[in-house]
Short mmCIF file of C-alpha atoms and ligand atoms in Angstrom, two decimals:
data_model
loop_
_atom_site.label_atom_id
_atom_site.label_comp_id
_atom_site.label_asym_id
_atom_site.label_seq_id
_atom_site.Cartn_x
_atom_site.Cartn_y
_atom_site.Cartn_z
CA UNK A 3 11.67 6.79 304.56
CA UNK A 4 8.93 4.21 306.01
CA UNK A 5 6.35 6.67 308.33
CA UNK A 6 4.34 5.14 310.91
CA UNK A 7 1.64 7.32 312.76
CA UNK A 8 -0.97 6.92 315.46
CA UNK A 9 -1.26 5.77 319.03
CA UNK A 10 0.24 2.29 317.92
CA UNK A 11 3.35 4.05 315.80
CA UNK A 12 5.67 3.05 319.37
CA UNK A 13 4.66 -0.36 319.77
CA UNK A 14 4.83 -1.17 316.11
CA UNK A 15 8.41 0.28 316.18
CA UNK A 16 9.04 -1.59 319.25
CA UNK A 17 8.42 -4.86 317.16
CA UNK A 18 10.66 -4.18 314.09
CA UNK A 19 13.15 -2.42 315.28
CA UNK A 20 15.99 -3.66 317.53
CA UNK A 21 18.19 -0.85 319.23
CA UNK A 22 21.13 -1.32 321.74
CA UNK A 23 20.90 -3.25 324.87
CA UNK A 24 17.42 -4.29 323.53
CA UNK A 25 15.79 -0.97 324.50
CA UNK A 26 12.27 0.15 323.09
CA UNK A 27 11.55 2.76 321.29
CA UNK A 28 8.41 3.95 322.49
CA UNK A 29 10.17 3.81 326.22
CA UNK A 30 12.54 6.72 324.97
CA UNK A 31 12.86 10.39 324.72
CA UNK A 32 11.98 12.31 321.39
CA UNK A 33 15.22 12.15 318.96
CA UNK A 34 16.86 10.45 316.66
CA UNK A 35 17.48 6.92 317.14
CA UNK A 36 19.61 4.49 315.66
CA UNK A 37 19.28 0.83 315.18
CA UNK A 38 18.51 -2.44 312.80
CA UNK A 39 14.95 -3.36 311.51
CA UNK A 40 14.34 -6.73 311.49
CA UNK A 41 11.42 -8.98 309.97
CA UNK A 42 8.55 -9.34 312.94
CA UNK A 43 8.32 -12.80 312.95
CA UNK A 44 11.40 -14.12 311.19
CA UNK A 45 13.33 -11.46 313.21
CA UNK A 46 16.32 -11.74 310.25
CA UNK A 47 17.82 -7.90 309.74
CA UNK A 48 16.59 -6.15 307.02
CA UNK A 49 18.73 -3.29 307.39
CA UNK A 50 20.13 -0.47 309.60
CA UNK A 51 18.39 2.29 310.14
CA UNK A 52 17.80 5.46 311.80
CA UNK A 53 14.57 6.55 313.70
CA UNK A 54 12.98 9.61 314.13
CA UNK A 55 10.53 8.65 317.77
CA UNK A 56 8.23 11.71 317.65
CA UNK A 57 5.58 11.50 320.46
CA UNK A 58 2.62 13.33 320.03
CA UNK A 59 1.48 16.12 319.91
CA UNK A 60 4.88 17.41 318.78
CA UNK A 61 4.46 15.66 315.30
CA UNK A 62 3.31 16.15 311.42
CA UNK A 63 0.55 14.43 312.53
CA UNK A 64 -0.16 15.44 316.36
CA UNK A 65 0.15 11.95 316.96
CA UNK A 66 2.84 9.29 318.14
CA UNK A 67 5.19 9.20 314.48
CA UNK A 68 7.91 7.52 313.60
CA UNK A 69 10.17 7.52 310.92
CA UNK A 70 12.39 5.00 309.60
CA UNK A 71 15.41 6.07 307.62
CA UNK A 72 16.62 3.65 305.59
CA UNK A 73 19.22 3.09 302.86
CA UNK A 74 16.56 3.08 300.06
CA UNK A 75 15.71 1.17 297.04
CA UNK A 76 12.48 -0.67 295.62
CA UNK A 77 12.95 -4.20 297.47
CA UNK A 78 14.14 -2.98 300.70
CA UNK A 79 11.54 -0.05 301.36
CA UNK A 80 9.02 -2.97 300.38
CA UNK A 81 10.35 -5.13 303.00
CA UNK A 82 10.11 -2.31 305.38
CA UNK A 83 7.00 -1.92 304.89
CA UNK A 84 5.76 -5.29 305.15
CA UNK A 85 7.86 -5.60 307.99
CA UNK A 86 5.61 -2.66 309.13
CA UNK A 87 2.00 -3.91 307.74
CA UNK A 88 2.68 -7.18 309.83
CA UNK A 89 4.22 -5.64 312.99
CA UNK A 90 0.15 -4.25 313.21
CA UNK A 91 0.24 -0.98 311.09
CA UNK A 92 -1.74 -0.35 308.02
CA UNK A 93 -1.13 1.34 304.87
CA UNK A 94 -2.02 5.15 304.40
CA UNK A 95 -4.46 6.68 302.23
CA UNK A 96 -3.67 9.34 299.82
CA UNK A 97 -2.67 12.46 301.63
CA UNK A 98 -3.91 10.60 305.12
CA UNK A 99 -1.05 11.96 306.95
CA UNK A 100 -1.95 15.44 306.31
CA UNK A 101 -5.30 14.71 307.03
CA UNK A 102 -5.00 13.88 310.32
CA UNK A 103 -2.95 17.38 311.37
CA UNK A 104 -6.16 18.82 310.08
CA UNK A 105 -8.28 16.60 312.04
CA UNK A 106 -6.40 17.06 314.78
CA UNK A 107 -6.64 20.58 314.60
CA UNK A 108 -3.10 21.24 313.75
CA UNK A 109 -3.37 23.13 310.71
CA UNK A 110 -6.22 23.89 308.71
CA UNK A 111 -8.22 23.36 305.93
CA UNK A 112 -6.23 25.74 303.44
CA UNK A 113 -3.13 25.03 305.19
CA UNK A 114 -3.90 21.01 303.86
CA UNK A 115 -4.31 22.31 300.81
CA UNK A 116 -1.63 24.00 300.24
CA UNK A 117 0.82 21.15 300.64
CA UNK A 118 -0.68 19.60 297.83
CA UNK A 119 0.11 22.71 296.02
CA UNK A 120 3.56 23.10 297.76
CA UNK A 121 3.98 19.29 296.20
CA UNK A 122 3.09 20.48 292.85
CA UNK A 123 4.75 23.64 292.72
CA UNK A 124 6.57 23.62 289.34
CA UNK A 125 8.76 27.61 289.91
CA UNK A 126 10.27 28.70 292.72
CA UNK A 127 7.44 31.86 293.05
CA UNK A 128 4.68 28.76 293.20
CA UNK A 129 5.99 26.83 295.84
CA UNK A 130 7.12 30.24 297.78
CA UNK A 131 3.70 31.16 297.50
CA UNK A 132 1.97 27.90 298.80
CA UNK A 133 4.83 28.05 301.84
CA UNK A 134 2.80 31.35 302.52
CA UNK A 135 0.02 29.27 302.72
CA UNK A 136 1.05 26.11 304.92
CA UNK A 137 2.18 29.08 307.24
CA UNK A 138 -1.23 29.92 307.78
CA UNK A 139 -0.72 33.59 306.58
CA UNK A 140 -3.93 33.24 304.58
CA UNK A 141 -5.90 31.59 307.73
CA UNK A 142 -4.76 34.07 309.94
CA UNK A 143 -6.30 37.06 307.41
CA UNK A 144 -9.47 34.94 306.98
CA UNK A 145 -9.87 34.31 310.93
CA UNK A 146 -9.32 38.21 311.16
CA UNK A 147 -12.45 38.63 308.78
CA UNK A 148 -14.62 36.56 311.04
CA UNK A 149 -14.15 37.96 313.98
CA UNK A 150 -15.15 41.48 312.62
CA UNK A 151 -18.12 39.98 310.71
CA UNK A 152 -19.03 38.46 314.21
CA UNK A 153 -19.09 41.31 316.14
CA UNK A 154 -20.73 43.41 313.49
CA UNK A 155 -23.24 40.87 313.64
CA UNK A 156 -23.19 41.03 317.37
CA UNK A 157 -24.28 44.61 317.10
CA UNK A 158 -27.02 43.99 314.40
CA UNK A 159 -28.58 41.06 316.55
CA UNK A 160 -28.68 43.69 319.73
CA UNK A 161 -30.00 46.44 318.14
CA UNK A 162 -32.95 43.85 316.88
CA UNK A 163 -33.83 42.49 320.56
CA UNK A 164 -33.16 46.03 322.17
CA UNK A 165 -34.23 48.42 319.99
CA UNK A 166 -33.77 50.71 323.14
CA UNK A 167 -29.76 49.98 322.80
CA UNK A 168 -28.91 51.75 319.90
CA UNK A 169 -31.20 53.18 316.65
CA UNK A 170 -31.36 50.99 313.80
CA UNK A 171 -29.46 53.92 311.25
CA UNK A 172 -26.49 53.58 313.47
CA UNK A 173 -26.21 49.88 313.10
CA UNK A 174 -26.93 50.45 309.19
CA UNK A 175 -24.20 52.75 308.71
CA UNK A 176 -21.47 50.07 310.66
CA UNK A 177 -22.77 47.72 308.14
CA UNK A 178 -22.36 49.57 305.67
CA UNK A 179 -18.79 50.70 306.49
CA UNK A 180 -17.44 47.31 307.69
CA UNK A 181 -19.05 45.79 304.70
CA UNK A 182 -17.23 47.65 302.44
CA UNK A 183 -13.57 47.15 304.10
CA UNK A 184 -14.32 43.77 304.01
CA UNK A 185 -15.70 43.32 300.05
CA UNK A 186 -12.24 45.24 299.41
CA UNK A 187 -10.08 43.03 301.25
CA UNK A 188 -11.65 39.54 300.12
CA UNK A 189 -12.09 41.17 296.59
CA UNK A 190 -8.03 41.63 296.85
CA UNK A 191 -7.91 37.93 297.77
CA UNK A 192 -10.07 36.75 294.89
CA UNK A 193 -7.92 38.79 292.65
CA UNK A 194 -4.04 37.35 294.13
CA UNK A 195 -5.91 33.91 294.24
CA UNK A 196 -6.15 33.65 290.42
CA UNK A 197 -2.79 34.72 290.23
CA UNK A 198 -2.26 31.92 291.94
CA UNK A 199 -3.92 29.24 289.74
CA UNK A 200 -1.32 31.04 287.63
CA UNK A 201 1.72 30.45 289.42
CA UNK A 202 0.20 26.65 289.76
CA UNK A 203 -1.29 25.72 286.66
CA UNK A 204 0.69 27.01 284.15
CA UNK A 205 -0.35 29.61 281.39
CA UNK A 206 -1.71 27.54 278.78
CA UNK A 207 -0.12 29.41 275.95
CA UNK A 208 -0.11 28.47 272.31
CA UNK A 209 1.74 29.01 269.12
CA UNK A 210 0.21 29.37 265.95
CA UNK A 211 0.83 29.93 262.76
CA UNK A 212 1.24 28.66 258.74
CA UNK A 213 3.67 25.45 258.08
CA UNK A 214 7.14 26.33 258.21
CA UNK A 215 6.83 29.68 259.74
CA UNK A 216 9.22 28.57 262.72
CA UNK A 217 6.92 27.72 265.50
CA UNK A 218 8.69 24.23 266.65
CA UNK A 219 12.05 26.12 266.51
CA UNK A 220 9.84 29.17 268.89
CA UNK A 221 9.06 26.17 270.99
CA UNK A 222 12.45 24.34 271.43
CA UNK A 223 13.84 27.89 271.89
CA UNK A 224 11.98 28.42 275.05
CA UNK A 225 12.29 25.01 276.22
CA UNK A 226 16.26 25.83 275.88
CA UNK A 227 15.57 21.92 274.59
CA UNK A 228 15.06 19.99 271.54
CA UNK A 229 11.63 18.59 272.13
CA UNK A 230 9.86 19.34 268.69
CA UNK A 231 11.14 18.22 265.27
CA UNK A 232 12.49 20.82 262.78
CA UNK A 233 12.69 20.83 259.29
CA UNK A 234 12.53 22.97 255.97
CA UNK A 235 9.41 20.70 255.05
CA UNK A 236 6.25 22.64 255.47
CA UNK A 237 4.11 20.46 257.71
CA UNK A 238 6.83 18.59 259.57
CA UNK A 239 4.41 18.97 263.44
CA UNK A 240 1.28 17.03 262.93
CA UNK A 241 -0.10 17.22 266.45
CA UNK A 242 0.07 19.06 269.47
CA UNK A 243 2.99 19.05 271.54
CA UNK A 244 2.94 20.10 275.09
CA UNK A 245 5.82 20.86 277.56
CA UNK A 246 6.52 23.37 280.59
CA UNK A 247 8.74 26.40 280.06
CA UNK A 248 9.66 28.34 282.93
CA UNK A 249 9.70 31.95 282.12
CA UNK A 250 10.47 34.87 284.32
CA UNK A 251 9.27 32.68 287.48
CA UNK A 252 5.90 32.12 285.36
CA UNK A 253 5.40 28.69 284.51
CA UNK A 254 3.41 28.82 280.67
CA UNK A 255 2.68 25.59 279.32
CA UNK A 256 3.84 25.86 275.45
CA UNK A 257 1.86 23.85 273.29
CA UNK A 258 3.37 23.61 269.80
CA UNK A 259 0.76 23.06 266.86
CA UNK A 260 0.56 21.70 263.29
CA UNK A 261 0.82 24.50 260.99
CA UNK A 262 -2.37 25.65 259.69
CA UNK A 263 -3.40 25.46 256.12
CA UNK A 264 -6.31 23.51 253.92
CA UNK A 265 -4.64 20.34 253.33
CA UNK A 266 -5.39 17.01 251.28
CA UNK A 267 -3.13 15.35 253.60
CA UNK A 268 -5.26 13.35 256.05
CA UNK A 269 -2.88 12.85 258.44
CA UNK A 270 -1.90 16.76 258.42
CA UNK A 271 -5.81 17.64 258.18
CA UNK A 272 -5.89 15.80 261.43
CA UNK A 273 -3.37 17.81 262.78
CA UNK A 274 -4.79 21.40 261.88
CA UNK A 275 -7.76 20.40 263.66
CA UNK A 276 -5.96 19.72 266.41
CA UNK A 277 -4.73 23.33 265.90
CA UNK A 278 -7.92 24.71 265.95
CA UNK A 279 -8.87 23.12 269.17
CA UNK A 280 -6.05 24.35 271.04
CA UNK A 281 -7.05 27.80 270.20
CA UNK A 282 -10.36 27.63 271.48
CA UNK A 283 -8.82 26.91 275.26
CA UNK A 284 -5.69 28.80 275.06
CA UNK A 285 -5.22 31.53 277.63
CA UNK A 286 -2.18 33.04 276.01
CA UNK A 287 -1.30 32.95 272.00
CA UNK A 288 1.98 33.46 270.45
CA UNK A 289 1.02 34.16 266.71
CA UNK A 290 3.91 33.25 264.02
CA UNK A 291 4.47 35.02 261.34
CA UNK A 292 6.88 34.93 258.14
CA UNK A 293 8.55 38.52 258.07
CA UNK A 294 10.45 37.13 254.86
CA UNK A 295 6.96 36.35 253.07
CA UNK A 296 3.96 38.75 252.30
CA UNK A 297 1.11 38.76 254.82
CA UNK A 298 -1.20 36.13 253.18
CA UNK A 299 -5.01 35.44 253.61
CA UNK A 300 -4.26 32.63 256.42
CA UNK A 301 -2.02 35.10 258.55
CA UNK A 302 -4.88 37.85 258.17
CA UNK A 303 -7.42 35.17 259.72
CA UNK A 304 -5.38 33.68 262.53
CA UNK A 305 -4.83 37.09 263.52
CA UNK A 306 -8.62 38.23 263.61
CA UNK A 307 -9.10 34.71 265.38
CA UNK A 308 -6.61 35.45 268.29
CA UNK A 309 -8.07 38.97 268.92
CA UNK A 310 -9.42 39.53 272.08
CA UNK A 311 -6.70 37.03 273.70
CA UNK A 312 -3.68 37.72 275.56
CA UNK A 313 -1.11 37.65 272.84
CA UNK A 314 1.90 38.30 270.86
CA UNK A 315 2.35 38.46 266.97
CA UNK A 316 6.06 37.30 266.46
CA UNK A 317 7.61 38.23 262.88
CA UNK A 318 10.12 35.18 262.65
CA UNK A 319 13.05 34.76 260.01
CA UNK A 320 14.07 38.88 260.94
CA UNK A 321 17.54 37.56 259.28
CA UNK A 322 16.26 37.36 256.10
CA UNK A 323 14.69 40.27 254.05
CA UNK A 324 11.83 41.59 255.43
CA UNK A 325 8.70 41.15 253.19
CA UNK A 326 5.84 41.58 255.30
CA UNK A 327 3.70 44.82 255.86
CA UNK A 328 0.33 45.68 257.09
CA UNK A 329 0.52 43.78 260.07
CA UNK A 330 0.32 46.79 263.08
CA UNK A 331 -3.28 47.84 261.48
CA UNK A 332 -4.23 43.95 262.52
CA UNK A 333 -2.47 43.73 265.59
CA UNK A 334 -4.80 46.21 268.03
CA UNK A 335 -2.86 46.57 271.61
CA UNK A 336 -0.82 43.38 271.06
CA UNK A 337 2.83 43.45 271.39
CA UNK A 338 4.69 42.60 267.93
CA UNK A 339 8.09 41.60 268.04
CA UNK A 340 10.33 40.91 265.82
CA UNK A 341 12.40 37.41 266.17
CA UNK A 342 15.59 35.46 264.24
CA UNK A 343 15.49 32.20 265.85
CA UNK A 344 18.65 31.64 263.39
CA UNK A 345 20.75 34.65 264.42
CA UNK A 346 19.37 33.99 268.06
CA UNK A 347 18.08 37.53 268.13
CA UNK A 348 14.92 38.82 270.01
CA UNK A 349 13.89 36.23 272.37
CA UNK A 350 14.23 37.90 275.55
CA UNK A 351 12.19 40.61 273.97
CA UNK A 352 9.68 38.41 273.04
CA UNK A 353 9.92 36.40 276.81
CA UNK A 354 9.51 39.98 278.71
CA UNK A 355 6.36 40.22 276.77
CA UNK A 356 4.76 37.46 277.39
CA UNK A 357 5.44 37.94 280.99
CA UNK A 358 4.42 41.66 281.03
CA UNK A 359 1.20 40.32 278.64
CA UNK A 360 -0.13 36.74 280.36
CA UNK A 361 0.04 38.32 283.85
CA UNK A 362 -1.41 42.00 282.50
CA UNK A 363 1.41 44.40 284.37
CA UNK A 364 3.39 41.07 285.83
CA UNK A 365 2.72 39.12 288.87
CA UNK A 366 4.06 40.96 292.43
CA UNK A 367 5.91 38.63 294.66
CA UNK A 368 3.24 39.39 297.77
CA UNK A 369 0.38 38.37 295.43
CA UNK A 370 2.11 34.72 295.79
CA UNK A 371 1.79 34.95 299.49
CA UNK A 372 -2.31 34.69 299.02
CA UNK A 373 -2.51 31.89 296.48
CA UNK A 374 -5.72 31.00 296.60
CA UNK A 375 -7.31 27.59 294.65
CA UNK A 376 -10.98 27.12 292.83
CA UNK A 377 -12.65 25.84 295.50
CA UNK A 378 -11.37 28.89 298.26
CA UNK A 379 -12.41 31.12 295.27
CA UNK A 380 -16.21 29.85 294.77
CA UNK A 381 -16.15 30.69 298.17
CA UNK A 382 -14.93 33.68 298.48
CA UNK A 383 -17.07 34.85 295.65
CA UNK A 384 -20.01 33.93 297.94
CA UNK A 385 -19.29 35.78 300.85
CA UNK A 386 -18.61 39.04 298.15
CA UNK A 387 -22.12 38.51 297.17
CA UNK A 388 -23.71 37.95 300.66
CA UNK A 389 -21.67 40.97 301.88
CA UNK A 390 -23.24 43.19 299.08
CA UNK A 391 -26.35 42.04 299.34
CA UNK A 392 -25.85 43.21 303.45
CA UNK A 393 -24.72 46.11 302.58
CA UNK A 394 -27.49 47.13 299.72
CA UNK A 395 -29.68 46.62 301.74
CA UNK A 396 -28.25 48.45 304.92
CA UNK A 397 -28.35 51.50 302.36
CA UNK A 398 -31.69 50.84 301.38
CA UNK A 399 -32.91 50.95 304.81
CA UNK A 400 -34.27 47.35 305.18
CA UNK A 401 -34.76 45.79 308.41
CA UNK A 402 -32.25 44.78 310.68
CA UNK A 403 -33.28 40.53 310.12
CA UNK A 404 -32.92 40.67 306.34
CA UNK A 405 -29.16 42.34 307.29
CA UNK A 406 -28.30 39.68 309.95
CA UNK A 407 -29.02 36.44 307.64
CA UNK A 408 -26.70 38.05 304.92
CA UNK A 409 -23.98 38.50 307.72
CA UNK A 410 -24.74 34.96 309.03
CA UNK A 411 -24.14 33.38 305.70
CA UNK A 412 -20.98 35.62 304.74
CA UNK A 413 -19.87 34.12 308.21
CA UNK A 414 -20.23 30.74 307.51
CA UNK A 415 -18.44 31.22 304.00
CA UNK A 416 -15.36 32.38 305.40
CA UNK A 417 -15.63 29.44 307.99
CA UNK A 418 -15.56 27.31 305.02
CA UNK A 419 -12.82 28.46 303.51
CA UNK A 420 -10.52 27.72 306.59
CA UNK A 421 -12.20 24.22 306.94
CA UNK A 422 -14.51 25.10 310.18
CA UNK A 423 -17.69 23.63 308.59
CA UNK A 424 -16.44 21.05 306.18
CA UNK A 425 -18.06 17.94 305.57
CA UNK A 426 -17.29 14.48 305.04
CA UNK A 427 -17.43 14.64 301.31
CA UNK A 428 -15.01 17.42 300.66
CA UNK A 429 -12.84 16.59 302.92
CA UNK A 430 -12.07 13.07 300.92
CA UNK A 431 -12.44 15.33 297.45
CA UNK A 432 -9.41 17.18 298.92
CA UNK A 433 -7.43 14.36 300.42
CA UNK A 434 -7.52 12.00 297.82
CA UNK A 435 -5.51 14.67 295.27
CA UNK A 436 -2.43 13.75 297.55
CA UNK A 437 -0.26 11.39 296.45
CA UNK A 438 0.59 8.11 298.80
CA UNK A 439 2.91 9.43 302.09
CA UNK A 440 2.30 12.54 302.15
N1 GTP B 8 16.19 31.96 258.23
C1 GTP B 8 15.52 31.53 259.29
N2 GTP B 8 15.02 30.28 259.28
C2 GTP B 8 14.34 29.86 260.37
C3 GTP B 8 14.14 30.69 261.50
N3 GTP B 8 13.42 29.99 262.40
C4 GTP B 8 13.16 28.78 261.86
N4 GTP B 8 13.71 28.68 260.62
C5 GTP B 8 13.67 27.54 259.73
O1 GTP B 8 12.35 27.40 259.21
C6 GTP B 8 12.06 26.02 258.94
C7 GTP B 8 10.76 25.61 259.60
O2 GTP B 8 10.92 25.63 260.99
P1 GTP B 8 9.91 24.86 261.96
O3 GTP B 8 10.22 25.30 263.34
O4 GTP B 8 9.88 23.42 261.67
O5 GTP B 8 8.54 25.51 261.48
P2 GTP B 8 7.05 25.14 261.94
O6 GTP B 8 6.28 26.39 261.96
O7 GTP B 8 7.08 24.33 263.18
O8 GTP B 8 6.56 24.27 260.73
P3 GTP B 8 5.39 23.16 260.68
O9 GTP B 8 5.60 22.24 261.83
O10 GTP B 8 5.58 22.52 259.38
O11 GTP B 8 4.10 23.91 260.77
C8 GTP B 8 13.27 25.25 259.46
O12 GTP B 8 14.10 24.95 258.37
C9 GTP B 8 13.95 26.23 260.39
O13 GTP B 8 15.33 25.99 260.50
C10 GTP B 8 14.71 32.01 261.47
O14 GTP B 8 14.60 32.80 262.40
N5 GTP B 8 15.38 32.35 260.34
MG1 MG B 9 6.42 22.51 263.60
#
């Protein structure tokens, strides 16, 4: 599909495309239209087509759009769109077409966004949850929150000019009671919004362990795929392998690491570093152990190295005989599970977990509907600290003008958020993450 938008989009189609009885597309109805596109100048066919005429404002864009349907491949869409460049239209930026429904006002700022993330989404729950968000669910809660701060403001500003309208402790006590329904409700939005950097990103989870121990089997398992290479040879991984798994709804990204030991190897040595740096940004940790061998010195440290993170301690080989003991005392609140990747025993144990564990309690499908990303966040975070800094200081007793610039600036936060005061600058930093067409 070649789209055309803009006051020109009729005209240009007018030039390229040739429907029955010579007719022109920008003369007709909105619909469907079919007919040939043909070279502006040379006027030879290209190929048939169908054409979506959608005047604006009834459009993706607001504006005049039309799209060309054609039969597809590499050479043809190019010819298309040459056909297009010379019949006077230009080519789009990253994400331009978006763009301009925001800049003409048909959705907003976080609506934008969230096609990017609706783009992106790699589960079902992710791009459910940025749907939410194109919808202008999100919006509509955040346009809700302005217009209370507003007229609490309202109220603070009167009682400053008219002190005869209403006593100050009055107006101190709204703030204080409005200011707290709202901290809860954007605190609730800050807290579904990392969820959703969750449901985009991708738990980065990691599995650890000593050589041999089963972790490339761990990861092909949960791929359902053969990605890493498996052998009896301790030291077969040598660097980090990375690859989505889609668990439960919950994308994790699995990163499979070279078994750690001291090594003369320098190639392996390499590896373990490798290791080691993976640990220090994982989010998640599966830890392997050997149930068939003794705890040794190397398990012991890994484990006191993963405390603190979300985790799991997996006792692998649970086919063979079990030799391993003293692990539970090491373990603290972590799950421990025990695994046969051989026997195929123990993985969907082992898959609730890390569920239950990397989303603490599990991730509720009307979280998804308030996906938030980093920058709505920073924002968000802003007007929680304006808001109780308002309301502190209501309780405190301060004057009424120290109130009203906290209110004023919790205001314009939330405008932010929804794209009312956005500059220049962020509005390319957003746009340009969208890839060409869109
Ligand atoms: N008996 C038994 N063998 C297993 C099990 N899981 C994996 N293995 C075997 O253990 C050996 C090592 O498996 P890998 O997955 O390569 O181990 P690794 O931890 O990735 O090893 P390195 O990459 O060398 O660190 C292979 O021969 C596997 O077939 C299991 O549950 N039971
Ligand atoms: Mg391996």
């Amino acid at each position: 599909m070649v789209r055309v938008s803009g006051p020109e989009a009729g005209r240009i189609a007018d030039r390229m495309l040739k429907l029955k009885g010579n007719a022109h597309l920008s003369e007709q109805k909105r619909g469907m239209w079919y007919g040939t596109l043909i070279h502006p100048e040379t006027k030879s066919d290209l190929d048939e087509c169908v054409a979506l005429w959608m005047p604006g404002p009834h459009s993706y864009t607001a504006e005049d759009v039309v799209e060309f349907q054609v039969h597809g491949g590499l050479q043809l869409v190019q010819s298309v769109l040459s056909a297009a460049l010379m019949a006077g239209a230009r080519l789009a930026e990253p994400g331009e077409f978006t763009k301009r429904a925001f800049l003409n006002g048909r959705i907003d700022l976080s609506q934008a966004e969230a096609v990017i993330d609706l783009i992106r989404a790699k589960t079902e729950l992710a791009s459910r949850s940025a749907l939410q968000l194109v919808k202008g669910d999100f919006s509509e809660s955040i346009r809700r929150m302005r217009q209370t701060l507003i007229r609490l403001q309202a109220h603070v500003e009167v009682t400053i000019d008219y002190p005869e309208h209403d006593v100050e402790s009055v107006a101190c006590a709204r703030v204080i009671e409005t200011g707290q329904e709202l901290l809860t409700e954007i605190q609730e939005l800050i807290r579904r919004g990392k969820m959703g950097r969750v449901l985009r990103e991708g738990i980065r989870t990691v599995i650890l362990g000593r050589p041999n121990v089963g972790k490339s089997s761990l990861m092909n398992a949960l791929l359902r795929q053969d990605r890493a290479i498996v052998t009896d040879i301790p030291g077969t991984t040598r660097d980090v392998i990375e690859e989505y798994a889609n668990i439960g709804g919950i994308p994790f990204r699995i990163l499979d690491t070279a078994g750690i030991r001291d090594t003369e190897d320098i190639v392996e040595k390499l590896g373990v570093e490798r290791s080691r740096e993976a640990l220090r940004e994982a989010e998640f940790v599966i830890v392997v152990l050997n149930s068939n061998e003794p705890l040794s010195l190397e398990d012991e440290e890994l484990l006191l190295q993963t405390e603190g993170l979300p985790r799991v301690i997996v006792l692998n080989k649970s086919d063979l005989e079990r030799r391993i003991d003293g692990v539970e005392p090491l373990a603290g609140d972590s799950a421990v599970v025990e695994l046969s990747l051989k026997a195929g025993r123990g993985l969907e144990e082992l898959e609730h977990e890390m569920v239950l564990r990397a989303t603490a309690g599990g991730v509720q499908m009307d979280d998804a509907s308030y996906m938030t990303n980093a920058r709505q966040n920073t924002l968000l975070q802003g007007v929680v600290d304006d808001l109780e800094l308002a309301v502190e200081a209501a309780a405190a007793g301060a004057t009424l003008d120290i109130i009203a610039v906290q209110l004023q600036s919790a205001y314009a936060g939330l405008g932010q958020v929804i794209g009312e005061e956005a500059g220049e600058d962020l509005l390319n930093e957003i746009f340009s993450n969208f890839c060409l067409g869109k």
